[in-house]
Amino acid sequence: MNILLSRILTYLNGTLFHDFHYKICTFVIFHYLEMEDMSEEKFLELGSFKKEELYAFIALLGFNQYEEFRETLVNHHQTRLNQIRVRMLGVDSRDFIEKMDKDCSDDEMETIISDICAKLYKAKRIVVFGALYPISIAIELQTDMITFGKPFIQYHSYDPIVMDEKDVAIVISATGRYLEGFKKSKEDVHIENAQQILITQNKKYLRTETSPNCKVIYVPGKFDSINFNYQIMTICDLIRLHYFQQYYL
């Protein structure tokens, strides 16, 4: 089932325009659990949107009235929660960990995943950085975290965000160079202030760490992208599963 949140994320993650459509998408993501009780008037007031902007946006999604849009969003939220419960109840994350290609013990990887989930649980905002295809693999993680009430967005250079210690930055980069380059080229974002999670194939970051607030998941393998992409998917599934069982049951 293509839930309404998935359709909103399709636009949000793919758009090239920082316009009212993008801002409404972002507002919905950041107030997802509040939408159940949010009137049209409150939506317009909190988001500083014009009524015609809101109705132009929901028309793109096939709705004529705000209330119809809101009710569908809320109903689909419950649908997604039910899907998550059915898929994850009774599943043991250690089964996934045992099958991973990794450079540490199963217990160490379980601790790393648990620490990452703790960072996500405390976060006010989660932002994923990296090349288009690798970060697109995290879409299921993004959808589930929003369903759990955690704002989760992909980074877009046209969105002038400033990060602080309450943010979590997930950086997906096989070589790890993305994080170093981003810190130099986008100093105004202040990614160094955020709690960072670096998923990489470059072992040097495991040895040196990029900063005290950076947790590194090193996945061994050739720099051919194919193996790395499968590893990203496994890690994202592990985080989804562990987070659900650790914080949502």
PDB file of N, CA and C in Angstrom, residues 138-183:
ATOM      1  N   ALA A 138      17.858   4.452   2.377  1.00  0.00           N
ATOM      2  CA  ALA A 138      17.395   4.658   3.755  1.00  0.00           C
ATOM      3  C   ALA A 138      15.929   5.074   3.830  1.00  0.00           C
ATOM      4  N   ILE A 139      15.176   4.980   2.729  1.00  0.00           N
ATOM      5  CA  ILE A 139      13.806   5.488   2.710  1.00  0.00           C
ATOM      6  C   ILE A 139      12.899   4.749   3.692  1.00  0.00           C
ATOM      7  N   GLU A 140      13.077   3.440   3.848  1.00  0.00           N
ATOM      8  CA  GLU A 140      12.246   2.699   4.799  1.00  0.00           C
ATOM      9  C   GLU A 140      12.559   3.123   6.230  1.00  0.00           C
ATOM     10  N   LEU A 141      13.839   3.350   6.514  1.00  0.00           N
ATOM     11  CA  LEU A 141      14.225   3.858   7.833  1.00  0.00           C
ATOM     12  C   LEU A 141      13.619   5.238   8.055  1.00  0.00           C
ATOM     13  N   GLN A 142      13.687   6.091   7.046  1.00  0.00           N
ATOM     14  CA  GLN A 142      13.104   7.427   7.142  1.00  0.00           C
ATOM     15  C   GLN A 142      11.607   7.346   7.420  1.00  0.00           C
ATOM     16  N   THR A 143      10.905   6.500   6.689  1.00  0.00           N
ATOM     17  CA  THR A 143       9.457   6.364   6.855  1.00  0.00           C
ATOM     18  C   THR A 143       9.100   5.873   8.250  1.00  0.00           C
ATOM     19  N   ASP A 144       9.826   4.870   8.736  1.00  0.00           N
ATOM     20  CA  ASP A 144       9.517   4.325  10.058  1.00  0.00           C
ATOM     21  C   ASP A 144       9.826   5.315  11.169  1.00  0.00           C
ATOM     22  N   MET A 145      10.946   6.027  11.064  1.00  0.00           N
ATOM     23  CA  MET A 145      11.297   6.981  12.119  1.00  0.00           C
ATOM     24  C   MET A 145      10.273   8.111  12.194  1.00  0.00           C
ATOM     25  N   ILE A 146       9.783   8.565  11.054  1.00  0.00           N
ATOM     26  CA  ILE A 146       8.728   9.584  11.054  1.00  0.00           C
ATOM     27  C   ILE A 146       7.460   9.005  11.669  1.00  0.00           C
ATOM     28  N   THR A 147       7.155   7.760  11.345  1.00  0.00           N
ATOM     29  CA  THR A 147       5.992   7.082  11.930  1.00  0.00           C
ATOM     30  C   THR A 147       6.108   7.007  13.444  1.00  0.00           C
ATOM     31  N   PHE A 148       7.330   6.852  13.953  1.00  0.00           N
ATOM     32  CA  PHE A 148       7.563   6.822  15.394  1.00  0.00           C
ATOM     33  C   PHE A 148       7.611   8.218  16.010  1.00  0.00           C
ATOM     34  N   GLY A 149       7.477   9.264  15.169  1.00  0.00           N
ATOM     35  CA  GLY A 149       7.439  10.627  15.685  1.00  0.00           C
ATOM     36  C   GLY A 149       8.747  11.371  15.617  1.00  0.00           C
ATOM     37  N   LYS A 150       9.721  10.865  14.837  1.00  0.00           N
ATOM     38  CA  LYS A 150      11.019  11.514  14.718  1.00  0.00           C
ATOM     39  C   LYS A 150      11.159  12.178  13.348  1.00  0.00           C
ATOM     40  N   PRO A 151      11.260  13.504  13.299  1.00  0.00           N
ATOM     41  CA  PRO A 151      11.463  14.179  12.015  1.00  0.00           C
ATOM     42  C   PRO A 151      12.754  13.690  11.351  1.00  0.00           C
ATOM     43  N   PHE A 152      12.660  13.262  10.107  1.00  0.00           N
ATOM     44  CA  PHE A 152      13.793  12.666   9.395  1.00  0.00           C
ATOM     45  C   PHE A 152      13.741  13.182   7.967  1.00  0.00           C
ATOM     46  N   ILE A 153      14.769  13.918   7.552  1.00  0.00           N
ATOM     47  CA  ILE A 153      14.790  14.500   6.213  1.00  0.00           C
ATOM     48  C   ILE A 153      16.114  14.197   5.523  1.00  0.00           C
ATOM     49  N   GLN A 154      16.095  14.237   4.194  1.00  0.00           N
ATOM     50  CA  GLN A 154      17.329  14.209   3.427  1.00  0.00           C
ATOM     51  C   GLN A 154      17.855  15.630   3.310  1.00  0.00           C
ATOM     52  N   TYR A 155      19.177  15.770   3.297  1.00  0.00           N
ATOM     53  CA  TYR A 155      19.766  17.103   3.169  1.00  0.00           C
ATOM     54  C   TYR A 155      19.643  17.608   1.740  1.00  0.00           C
ATOM     55  N   HIS A 156      19.196  18.858   1.608  1.00  0.00           N
ATOM     56  CA  HIS A 156      19.182  19.557   0.326  1.00  0.00           C
ATOM     57  C   HIS A 156      19.950  20.863   0.496  1.00  0.00           C
ATOM     58  N   SER A 157      20.837  21.149  -0.422  1.00  0.00           N
ATOM     59  CA  SER A 157      21.714  22.314  -0.281  1.00  0.00           C
ATOM     60  C   SER A 157      20.944  23.626  -0.266  1.00  0.00           C
ATOM     61  N   TYR A 158      19.745  23.638  -0.853  1.00  0.00           N
ATOM     62  CA  TYR A 158      18.972  24.881  -0.898  1.00  0.00           C
ATOM     63  C   TYR A 158      18.185  25.142   0.386  1.00  0.00           C
ATOM     64  N   ASP A 159      18.148  24.176   1.287  1.00  0.00           N
ATOM     65  CA  ASP A 159      17.430  24.347   2.556  1.00  0.00           C
ATOM     66  C   ASP A 159      18.437  24.794   3.614  1.00  0.00           C
ATOM     67  N   PRO A 160      18.364  26.049   4.070  1.00  0.00           N
ATOM     68  CA  PRO A 160      19.401  26.609   4.960  1.00  0.00           C
ATOM     69  C   PRO A 160      19.284  26.130   6.407  1.00  0.00           C
ATOM     70  N   ILE A 161      19.562  24.852   6.640  1.00  0.00           N
ATOM     71  CA  ILE A 161      19.484  24.329   7.998  1.00  0.00           C
ATOM     72  C   ILE A 161      20.778  24.613   8.751  1.00  0.00           C
ATOM     73  N   VAL A 162      20.659  24.740  10.066  1.00  0.00           N
ATOM     74  CA  VAL A 162      21.816  24.880  10.948  1.00  0.00           C
ATOM     75  C   VAL A 162      21.679  23.818  12.028  1.00  0.00           C
ATOM     76  N   MET A 163      22.690  22.990  12.186  1.00  0.00           N
ATOM     77  CA  MET A 163      22.600  21.856  13.092  1.00  0.00           C
ATOM     78  C   MET A 163      23.206  22.177  14.458  1.00  0.00           C
ATOM     79  N   ASP A 164      22.665  21.510  15.490  1.00  0.00           N
ATOM     80  CA  ASP A 164      23.208  21.656  16.833  1.00  0.00           C
ATOM     81  C   ASP A 164      23.303  20.286  17.489  1.00  0.00           C
ATOM     82  N   GLU A 165      23.623  20.281  18.780  1.00  0.00           N
ATOM     83  CA  GLU A 165      23.891  19.020  19.476  1.00  0.00           C
ATOM     84  C   GLU A 165      22.659  18.135  19.637  1.00  0.00           C
ATOM     85  N   LYS A 166      21.469  18.673  19.372  1.00  0.00           N
ATOM     86  CA  LYS A 166      20.249  17.876  19.479  1.00  0.00           C
ATOM     87  C   LYS A 166      19.875  17.207  18.158  1.00  0.00           C
ATOM     88  N   ASP A 167      20.650  17.484  17.114  1.00  0.00           N
ATOM     89  CA  ASP A 167      20.425  16.869  15.808  1.00  0.00           C
ATOM     90  C   ASP A 167      21.278  15.615  15.652  1.00  0.00           C
ATOM     91  N   VAL A 168      20.827  14.717  14.788  1.00  0.00           N
ATOM     92  CA  VAL A 168      21.629  13.561  14.382  1.00  0.00           C
ATOM     93  C   VAL A 168      21.849  13.642  12.876  1.00  0.00           C
ATOM     94  N   ALA A 169      23.113  13.580  12.467  1.00  0.00           N
ATOM     95  CA  ALA A 169      23.471  13.578  11.051  1.00  0.00           C
ATOM     96  C   ALA A 169      23.946  12.181  10.671  1.00  0.00           C
ATOM     97  N   ILE A 170      23.203  11.519   9.787  1.00  0.00           N
ATOM     98  CA  ILE A 170      23.617  10.212   9.272  1.00  0.00           C
ATOM     99  C   ILE A 170      24.315  10.446   7.938  1.00  0.00           C
ATOM    100  N   VAL A 171      25.596  10.122   7.872  1.00  0.00           N
ATOM    101  CA  VAL A 171      26.380  10.342   6.660  1.00  0.00           C
ATOM    102  C   VAL A 171      26.715   8.988   6.045  1.00  0.00           C
ATOM    103  N   ILE A 172      26.282   8.780   4.813  1.00  0.00           N
ATOM    104  CA  ILE A 172      26.536   7.521   4.108  1.00  0.00           C
ATOM    105  C   ILE A 172      27.550   7.790   3.003  1.00  0.00           C
ATOM    106  N   SER A 173      28.755   7.258   3.176  1.00  0.00           N
ATOM    107  CA  SER A 173      29.831   7.534   2.225  1.00  0.00           C
ATOM    108  C   SER A 173      30.818   6.375   2.223  1.00  0.00           C
ATOM    109  N   ALA A 174      30.950   5.690   1.104  1.00  0.00           N
ATOM    110  CA  ALA A 174      31.836   4.523   1.036  1.00  0.00           C
ATOM    111  C   ALA A 174      33.270   4.897   1.388  1.00  0.00           C
ATOM    112  N   THR A 175      33.761   5.999   0.837  1.00  0.00           N
ATOM    113  CA  THR A 175      35.141   6.420   1.096  1.00  0.00           C
ATOM    114  C   THR A 175      35.267   7.263   2.353  1.00  0.00           C
ATOM    115  N   GLY A 176      34.157   7.872   2.789  1.00  0.00           N
ATOM    116  CA  GLY A 176      34.192   8.761   3.944  1.00  0.00           C
ATOM    117  C   GLY A 176      34.547  10.187   3.595  1.00  0.00           C
ATOM    118  N   ARG A 177      34.938  10.420   2.329  1.00  0.00           N
ATOM    119  CA  ARG A 177      35.375  11.765   1.944  1.00  0.00           C
ATOM    120  C   ARG A 177      34.237  12.773   1.977  1.00  0.00           C
ATOM    121  N   TYR A 178      33.000  12.289   1.829  1.00  0.00           N
ATOM    122  CA  TYR A 178      31.859  13.209   1.810  1.00  0.00           C
ATOM    123  C   TYR A 178      31.821  14.042   3.081  1.00  0.00           C
ATOM    124  N   LEU A 179      32.017  13.401   4.237  1.00  0.00           N
ATOM    125  CA  LEU A 179      31.918  14.116   5.509  1.00  0.00           C
ATOM    126  C   LEU A 179      32.998  15.172   5.632  1.00  0.00           C
ATOM    127  N   GLU A 180      34.224  14.828   5.279  1.00  0.00           N
ATOM    128  CA  GLU A 180      35.315  15.797   5.357  1.00  0.00           C
ATOM    129  C   GLU A 180      35.070  16.966   4.408  1.00  0.00           C
ATOM    130  N   GLY A 181      34.666  16.653   3.180  1.00  0.00           N
ATOM    131  CA  GLY A 181      34.411  17.704   2.204  1.00  0.00           C
ATOM    132  C   GLY A 181      33.249  18.589   2.592  1.00  0.00           C
ATOM    133  N   PHE A 182      32.212  17.985   3.172  1.00  0.00           N
ATOM    134  CA  PHE A 182      31.030  18.757   3.567  1.00  0.00           C
ATOM    135  C   PHE A 182      31.382  19.759   4.656  1.00  0.00           C
ATOM    136  N   LYS A 183      32.176  19.341   5.616  1.00  0.00           N
ATOM    137  CA  LYS A 183      32.555  20.242   6.709  1.00  0.00           C
ATOM    138  C   LYS A 183      33.284  21.476   6.186  1.00  0.00           C
TER     139      LYS A 183
END
